[in-house]
Amino acid sequence: MKRRLLFLGPPGAGKGTQAKLLCKQQNLVHLSTGDLLRSEVAAGSPLGKKAAEVMNRGELVSDLLVLSIVEDRLVGLDQGWLLDGFPRNVSQAKALEDLLLKISQPIEAVVVIQVNDDVLLERLLARGRADDSEQVIRHRLEVYQEKTAPLVDFYSKKGLITPVLGAGQVEEISRRISRSLI
Ligand code: B4P
């Protein structure tokens, strides 16, 4: 069976960390919009230049830009996949729904990784990426609450949500996620 999964959760919840492990275990293609945007930034492409400034403020990059990146990667993919960090708002979720309908690849499950704000702040300050200063992290958490958290309700109504506790050791959380997807 080709798996089609989404990882949802606040910044620093460990979406990227856990997505890499699960994709390796289950031979899935890992599509992280954060990683894809950061590689555009590193390459200094026009898209990357636009994205860098927005990311360093802790805001969301424009839907159109992110959507074009995801569509490029998903269309024609003949393997299971995991979307990490996308969608990030209801309008991206609706656009994804239309795209997946067009290519007949419905979502199988949405894993929500739950971690409290104190732990998130601690993890991200320790990571120290360009967008990991305390002020920017706090703003990203607000953006998450306002724009991304409503997706839990959006996908709950479709019966797709699988909540997983994201506190603890990386391996322990990985086992929780694998068990939740059996
Ligand atoms: P992302 O790249 O998605 O990053 P993130 O939310 O900050 O982190 P993630 O949850 O993946 O945490 P990670 O595993 O790295 O987004 C960055 C920016 O890109 C956004 O703010 C936005 O500007 C832009 N963007 C991305 N997608 C977009 C979209 N769809 N639309 C618009 N804009 C978009 O873990 C964090 C840290 O914790 C790491 O250092 C890790 O080692 C550590 N860690 C993980 N698990 C741990 C554990 N169990 N215990 C201790 N530490 C742990």
mmCIF file of C-alpha atoms and ligand atoms in Angstrom:
data_model
loop_
_atom_site.group_PDB
_atom_site.id
_atom_site.type_symbol
_atom_site.label_atom_id
_atom_site.label_comp_id
_atom_site.label_asym_id
_atom_site.label_seq_id
_atom_site.Cartn_x
_atom_site.Cartn_y
_atom_site.Cartn_z
ATOM 1 C CA MET A 1 0.000 0.000 0.000
ATOM 2 C CA LYS A 2 1.253 3.510 -0.794
ATOM 3 C CA ARG A 3 1.023 5.602 2.341
ATOM 4 C CA ARG A 4 -0.080 9.221 2.126
ATOM 5 C CA LEU A 5 0.501 11.032 5.397
ATOM 6 C CA LEU A 6 0.594 14.547 6.835
ATOM 7 C CA PHE A 7 2.530 15.686 9.904
ATOM 8 C CA LEU A 8 1.008 18.625 11.725
ATOM 9 C CA GLY A 9 2.291 20.357 14.863
ATOM 10 C CA PRO A 10 3.752 23.585 16.239
ATOM 11 C CA PRO A 11 7.263 24.762 15.325
ATOM 12 C CA GLY A 12 9.791 22.563 17.084
ATOM 13 C CA ALA A 13 7.318 19.722 17.704
ATOM 14 C CA GLY A 14 9.751 17.431 15.925
ATOM 15 C CA LYS A 15 7.891 17.069 12.629
ATOM 16 C CA GLY A 16 11.113 17.062 10.626
ATOM 17 C CA THR A 17 12.938 14.790 13.079
ATOM 18 C CA GLN A 18 10.133 12.222 13.154
ATOM 19 C CA ALA A 19 9.319 12.483 9.445
ATOM 20 C CA LYS A 20 12.875 11.486 8.514
ATOM 21 C CA LEU A 21 12.691 8.385 10.743
ATOM 22 C CA LEU A 22 9.272 7.267 9.521
ATOM 23 C CA CYS A 23 10.151 7.827 5.852
ATOM 24 C CA LYS A 24 13.269 5.699 6.249
ATOM 25 C CA GLN A 25 11.328 2.922 8.017
ATOM 26 C CA GLN A 26 8.482 2.870 5.505
ATOM 27 C CA ASN A 27 10.268 3.945 2.325
ATOM 28 C CA LEU A 28 8.254 7.127 1.874
ATOM 29 C CA VAL A 29 9.191 10.309 0.059
ATOM 30 C CA HIS A 30 9.689 13.070 2.648
ATOM 31 C CA LEU A 31 8.351 16.418 1.457
ATOM 32 C CA SER A 32 9.173 19.162 3.959
ATOM 33 C CA THR A 33 8.169 22.626 2.766
ATOM 34 C CA GLY A 34 10.552 24.100 5.362
ATOM 35 C CA ASP A 35 13.516 22.109 3.962
ATOM 36 C CA LEU A 36 12.513 22.846 0.351
ATOM 37 C CA LEU A 37 12.282 26.570 1.130
ATOM 38 C CA ARG A 38 15.620 26.531 2.974
ATOM 39 C CA SER A 39 17.324 24.874 -0.006
ATOM 40 C CA GLU A 40 15.952 27.640 -2.270
ATOM 41 C CA VAL A 41 17.330 30.198 0.214
ATOM 42 C CA ALA A 42 20.736 28.464 0.253
ATOM 43 C CA ALA A 43 20.803 28.396 -3.563
ATOM 44 C CA GLY A 44 20.038 32.136 -3.637
ATOM 45 C CA SER A 45 17.226 31.608 -6.184
ATOM 46 C CA PRO A 46 14.660 34.420 -6.747
ATOM 47 C CA LEU A 47 12.117 32.272 -4.851
ATOM 48 C CA GLY A 48 14.624 31.771 -2.014
ATOM 49 C CA LYS A 49 15.332 35.491 -1.761
ATOM 50 C CA LYS A 50 11.613 36.200 -1.394
ATOM 51 C CA ALA A 51 11.182 33.397 1.166
ATOM 52 C CA ALA A 52 14.218 34.182 3.381
ATOM 53 C CA GLU A 53 12.967 37.520 4.624
ATOM 54 C CA VAL A 54 9.515 36.126 5.454
ATOM 55 C CA MET A 55 10.921 33.039 7.231
ATOM 56 C CA ASN A 56 13.346 35.093 9.318
ATOM 57 C CA ARG A 57 10.395 37.144 10.589
ATOM 58 C CA GLY A 58 8.581 33.932 11.599
ATOM 59 C CA GLU A 59 5.738 34.536 9.116
ATOM 60 C CA LEU A 60 4.317 32.073 6.607
ATOM 61 C CA VAL A 61 5.635 32.225 3.049
ATOM 62 C CA SER A 62 2.924 32.974 0.440
ATOM 63 C CA ASP A 63 0.502 30.152 -0.321
ATOM 64 C CA LEU A 64 1.112 30.430 -4.049
ATOM 65 C CA LEU A 65 4.832 29.970 -3.669
ATOM 66 C CA VAL A 66 4.574 26.976 -1.324
ATOM 67 C CA LEU A 67 1.832 25.358 -3.385
ATOM 68 C CA SER A 68 3.860 25.479 -6.570
ATOM 69 C CA ILE A 69 6.755 23.750 -4.778
ATOM 70 C CA VAL A 70 4.497 20.979 -3.433
ATOM 71 C CA GLU A 71 2.608 20.449 -6.679
ATOM 72 C CA ASP A 72 5.873 20.091 -8.598
ATOM 73 C CA ARG A 73 7.018 17.313 -6.253
ATOM 74 C CA LEU A 74 3.709 15.434 -5.831
ATOM 75 C CA VAL A 75 2.426 15.176 -9.370
ATOM 76 C CA GLY A 76 3.682 11.989 -11.024
ATOM 77 C CA LEU A 77 5.142 10.574 -7.813
ATOM 78 C CA ASP A 78 4.827 6.783 -7.862
ATOM 79 C CA GLN A 79 5.646 6.150 -4.200
ATOM 80 C CA GLY A 80 4.097 6.729 -0.774
ATOM 81 C CA TRP A 81 4.740 10.184 0.670
ATOM 82 C CA LEU A 82 4.725 12.208 3.860
ATOM 83 C CA LEU A 83 4.042 15.944 3.830
ATOM 84 C CA ASP A 84 5.826 17.675 6.715
ATOM 85 C CA GLY A 85 4.913 21.273 7.549
ATOM 86 C CA PHE A 86 2.367 21.589 4.763
ATOM 87 C CA PRO A 87 -0.452 22.621 4.770
ATOM 88 C CA ARG A 88 0.038 25.456 7.275
ATOM 89 C CA ASN A 89 -3.352 27.185 6.922
ATOM 90 C CA VAL A 90 -6.882 26.412 5.759
ATOM 91 C CA SER A 91 -6.369 27.872 2.308
ATOM 92 C CA GLN A 92 -3.314 25.617 1.715
ATOM 93 C CA ALA A 93 -5.349 22.651 3.013
ATOM 94 C CA LYS A 94 -8.156 23.361 0.549
ATOM 95 C CA ALA A 95 -5.721 23.761 -2.333
ATOM 96 C CA LEU A 96 -4.079 20.464 -1.346
ATOM 97 C CA GLU A 97 -7.481 18.787 -1.256
ATOM 98 C CA ASP A 98 -8.161 19.922 -4.844
ATOM 99 C CA LEU A 99 -4.726 18.776 -6.006
ATOM 100 C CA LEU A 100 -5.037 15.340 -4.358
ATOM 101 C CA LEU A 101 -8.502 14.863 -5.825
ATOM 102 C CA LYS A 102 -7.110 15.670 -9.281
ATOM 103 C CA ILE A 103 -4.313 13.105 -8.933
ATOM 104 C CA SER A 104 -6.512 10.550 -7.052
ATOM 105 C CA GLN A 105 -4.269 10.367 -3.983
ATOM 106 C CA PRO A 106 -6.409 10.996 -0.895
ATOM 107 C CA ILE A 107 -4.753 11.559 2.505
ATOM 108 C CA GLU A 108 -4.713 8.465 4.681
ATOM 109 C CA ALA A 109 -3.941 10.049 8.086
ATOM 110 C CA VAL A 110 -2.883 13.338 9.681
ATOM 111 C CA VAL A 111 -0.502 12.858 12.612
ATOM 112 C CA VAL A 112 -0.670 15.767 15.076
ATOM 113 C CA ILE A 113 2.461 15.976 17.227
ATOM 114 C CA GLN A 114 1.537 17.623 20.532
ATOM 115 C CA VAL A 115 4.142 19.424 22.664
ATOM 116 C CA ASN A 116 3.733 22.281 25.149
ATOM 117 C CA ASP A 117 5.163 25.751 24.471
ATOM 118 C CA ASP A 118 7.906 25.652 27.154
ATOM 119 C CA VAL A 119 9.432 22.524 25.631
ATOM 120 C CA LEU A 120 9.134 23.977 22.109
ATOM 121 C CA LEU A 121 10.922 27.163 23.112
ATOM 122 C CA GLU A 122 13.709 25.212 24.810
ATOM 123 C CA ARG A 123 14.243 22.928 21.794
ATOM 124 C CA LEU A 124 14.260 25.731 19.234
ATOM 125 C CA LEU A 125 16.597 27.965 21.249
ATOM 126 C CA ALA A 126 18.977 24.992 21.460
ATOM 127 C CA ARG A 127 18.727 24.443 17.674
ATOM 128 C CA GLY A 128 19.627 28.083 16.905
ATOM 129 C CA ARG A 129 18.612 28.286 13.209
ATOM 130 C CA ALA A 130 18.340 31.767 11.580
ATOM 131 C CA ASP A 131 14.630 31.883 12.547
ATOM 132 C CA ASP A 132 15.188 30.531 16.087
ATOM 133 C CA SER A 133 15.659 33.707 18.177
ATOM 134 C CA GLU A 134 13.288 33.922 21.155
ATOM 135 C CA GLN A 135 11.281 36.797 19.691
ATOM 136 C CA VAL A 136 10.832 35.075 16.322
ATOM 137 C CA ILE A 137 9.983 31.729 17.957
ATOM 138 C CA ARG A 138 7.256 33.382 20.047
ATOM 139 C CA HIS A 139 5.841 34.960 16.916
ATOM 140 C CA ARG A 140 5.922 31.593 15.083
ATOM 141 C CA LEU A 141 3.969 30.055 17.971
ATOM 142 C CA GLU A 142 1.323 32.794 17.636
ATOM 143 C CA VAL A 143 1.167 32.263 13.870
ATOM 144 C CA TYR A 144 0.731 28.532 14.528
ATOM 145 C CA GLN A 145 -2.188 29.122 16.917
ATOM 146 C CA GLU A 146 -3.884 31.561 14.598
ATOM 147 C CA LYS A 147 -3.324 29.957 11.187
ATOM 148 C CA THR A 148 -2.273 26.313 11.537
ATOM 149 C CA ALA A 149 -4.068 25.022 14.657
ATOM 150 C CA PRO A 150 -7.521 25.370 12.943
ATOM 151 C CA LEU A 151 -6.383 22.537 10.658
ATOM 152 C CA VAL A 152 -6.819 20.086 13.531
ATOM 153 C CA ASP A 153 -10.529 20.819 13.422
ATOM 154 C CA PHE A 154 -10.532 20.822 9.602
ATOM 155 C CA TYR A 155 -9.077 17.290 9.454
ATOM 156 C CA SER A 156 -11.007 16.038 12.529
ATOM 157 C CA LYS A 157 -14.225 16.637 10.626
ATOM 158 C CA LYS A 158 -12.872 14.317 7.935
ATOM 159 C CA GLY A 159 -11.965 11.661 10.534
ATOM 160 C CA LEU A 160 -8.259 11.804 9.672
ATOM 161 C CA ILE A 161 -6.595 12.996 12.899
ATOM 162 C CA THR A 162 -4.152 10.793 14.822
ATOM 163 C CA PRO A 163 -2.853 12.669 17.905
ATOM 164 C CA VAL A 164 0.570 11.682 19.274
ATOM 165 C CA LEU A 165 2.349 13.013 22.363
ATOM 166 C CA GLY A 166 5.597 14.618 21.164
ATOM 167 C CA ALA A 167 7.340 14.962 24.556
ATOM 168 C CA GLY A 168 10.090 12.510 25.532
ATOM 169 C CA GLN A 169 12.955 10.781 23.724
ATOM 170 C CA VAL A 170 13.061 10.837 19.912
ATOM 171 C CA GLU A 171 12.990 6.985 19.678
ATOM 172 C CA GLU A 172 10.067 6.721 22.079
ATOM 173 C CA ILE A 173 8.028 9.255 20.065
ATOM 174 C CA SER A 174 8.937 7.450 16.861
ATOM 175 C CA ARG A 175 7.530 4.202 18.292
ATOM 176 C CA ARG A 176 4.328 6.026 19.330
ATOM 177 C CA ILE A 177 3.884 7.352 15.789
ATOM 178 C CA SER A 178 4.495 3.967 14.169
ATOM 179 C CA ARG A 179 2.017 2.293 16.524
ATOM 180 C CA SER A 180 -0.611 4.962 15.867
ATOM 181 C CA LEU A 181 -0.427 4.262 12.135
ATOM 182 C CA ILE A 182 -0.905 0.480 12.194
HETATM 183 P P1 B4P B 1 9.677 24.132 9.336
HETATM 184 O O1 B4P B 1 10.897 23.816 8.585
HETATM 185 O O2 B4P B 1 8.466 23.322 9.043
HETATM 186 O O3 B4P B 1 10.198 23.954 10.825
HETATM 187 P P2 B4P B 1 9.677 23.893 12.298
HETATM 188 O O4 B4P B 1 8.181 23.922 12.349
HETATM 189 O O5 B4P B 1 10.405 25.001 12.987
HETATM 190 O O6 B4P B 1 10.255 22.584 12.974
HETATM 191 P P3 B4P B 1 9.862 21.023 13.168
HETATM 192 O O7 B4P B 1 8.562 20.792 13.859
HETATM 193 O O8 B4P B 1 10.082 20.312 11.870
HETATM 194 O O9 B4P B 1 10.930 20.613 14.251
HETATM 195 P P4 B4P B 1 12.271 19.758 14.181
HETATM 196 O O10 B4P B 1 12.051 18.332 13.897
HETATM 197 O O11 B4P B 1 13.240 20.498 13.279
HETATM 198 O O12 B4P B 1 9.253 25.679 9.147
HETATM 199 C C1 B4P B 1 10.157 26.777 9.145
HETATM 200 C C2 B4P B 1 9.569 28.011 8.454
HETATM 201 O O13 B4P B 1 9.375 27.740 7.037
HETATM 202 C C3 B4P B 1 8.175 28.496 8.907
HETATM 203 O O14 B4P B 1 8.220 29.322 10.060
HETATM 204 C C4 B4P B 1 7.682 29.251 7.640
HETATM 205 O O15 B4P B 1 8.215 30.543 7.550
HETATM 206 C C5 B4P B 1 8.230 28.424 6.495
HETATM 207 N N1 B4P B 1 7.250 27.415 5.998
HETATM 208 C C6 B4P B 1 7.396 26.060 6.050
HETATM 209 N N2 B4P B 1 6.312 25.449 5.520
HETATM 210 C C7 B4P B 1 5.465 26.437 5.122
HETATM 211 C C8 B4P B 1 4.176 26.441 4.527
HETATM 212 N N3 B4P B 1 3.530 25.310 4.221
HETATM 213 N N4 B4P B 1 3.596 27.637 4.274
HETATM 214 C C9 B4P B 1 4.207 28.780 4.554
HETATM 215 N N5 B4P B 1 5.427 28.856 5.130
HETATM 216 C C10 B4P B 1 6.061 27.694 5.420
HETATM 217 O O16 B4P B 1 12.751 19.865 15.696
HETATM 218 C C11 B4P B 1 13.117 21.087 16.285
HETATM 219 C C12 B4P B 1 14.319 20.906 17.187
HETATM 220 O O17 B4P B 1 13.989 20.058 18.288
HETATM 221 C C13 B4P B 1 15.526 20.242 16.500
HETATM 222 O O18 B4P B 1 16.698 20.864 16.946
HETATM 223 C C14 B4P B 1 15.468 18.797 16.968
HETATM 224 O O19 B4P B 1 16.728 18.189 17.013
HETATM 225 C C15 B4P B 1 14.860 18.948 18.359
HETATM 226 N N6 B4P B 1 14.044 17.803 18.756
HETATM 227 C C16 B4P B 1 13.148 17.140 17.983
HETATM 228 N N7 B4P B 1 12.564 16.150 18.697
HETATM 229 C C17 B4P B 1 13.099 16.218 19.970
HETATM 230 C C18 B4P B 1 12.897 15.475 21.176
HETATM 231 N N8 B4P B 1 12.033 14.470 21.248
HETATM 232 N N9 B4P B 1 13.584 15.835 22.277
HETATM 233 C C19 B4P B 1 14.475 16.863 22.240
HETATM 234 N N10 B4P B 1 14.721 17.599 21.117
HETATM 235 C C20 B4P B 1 14.049 17.270 20.013
#
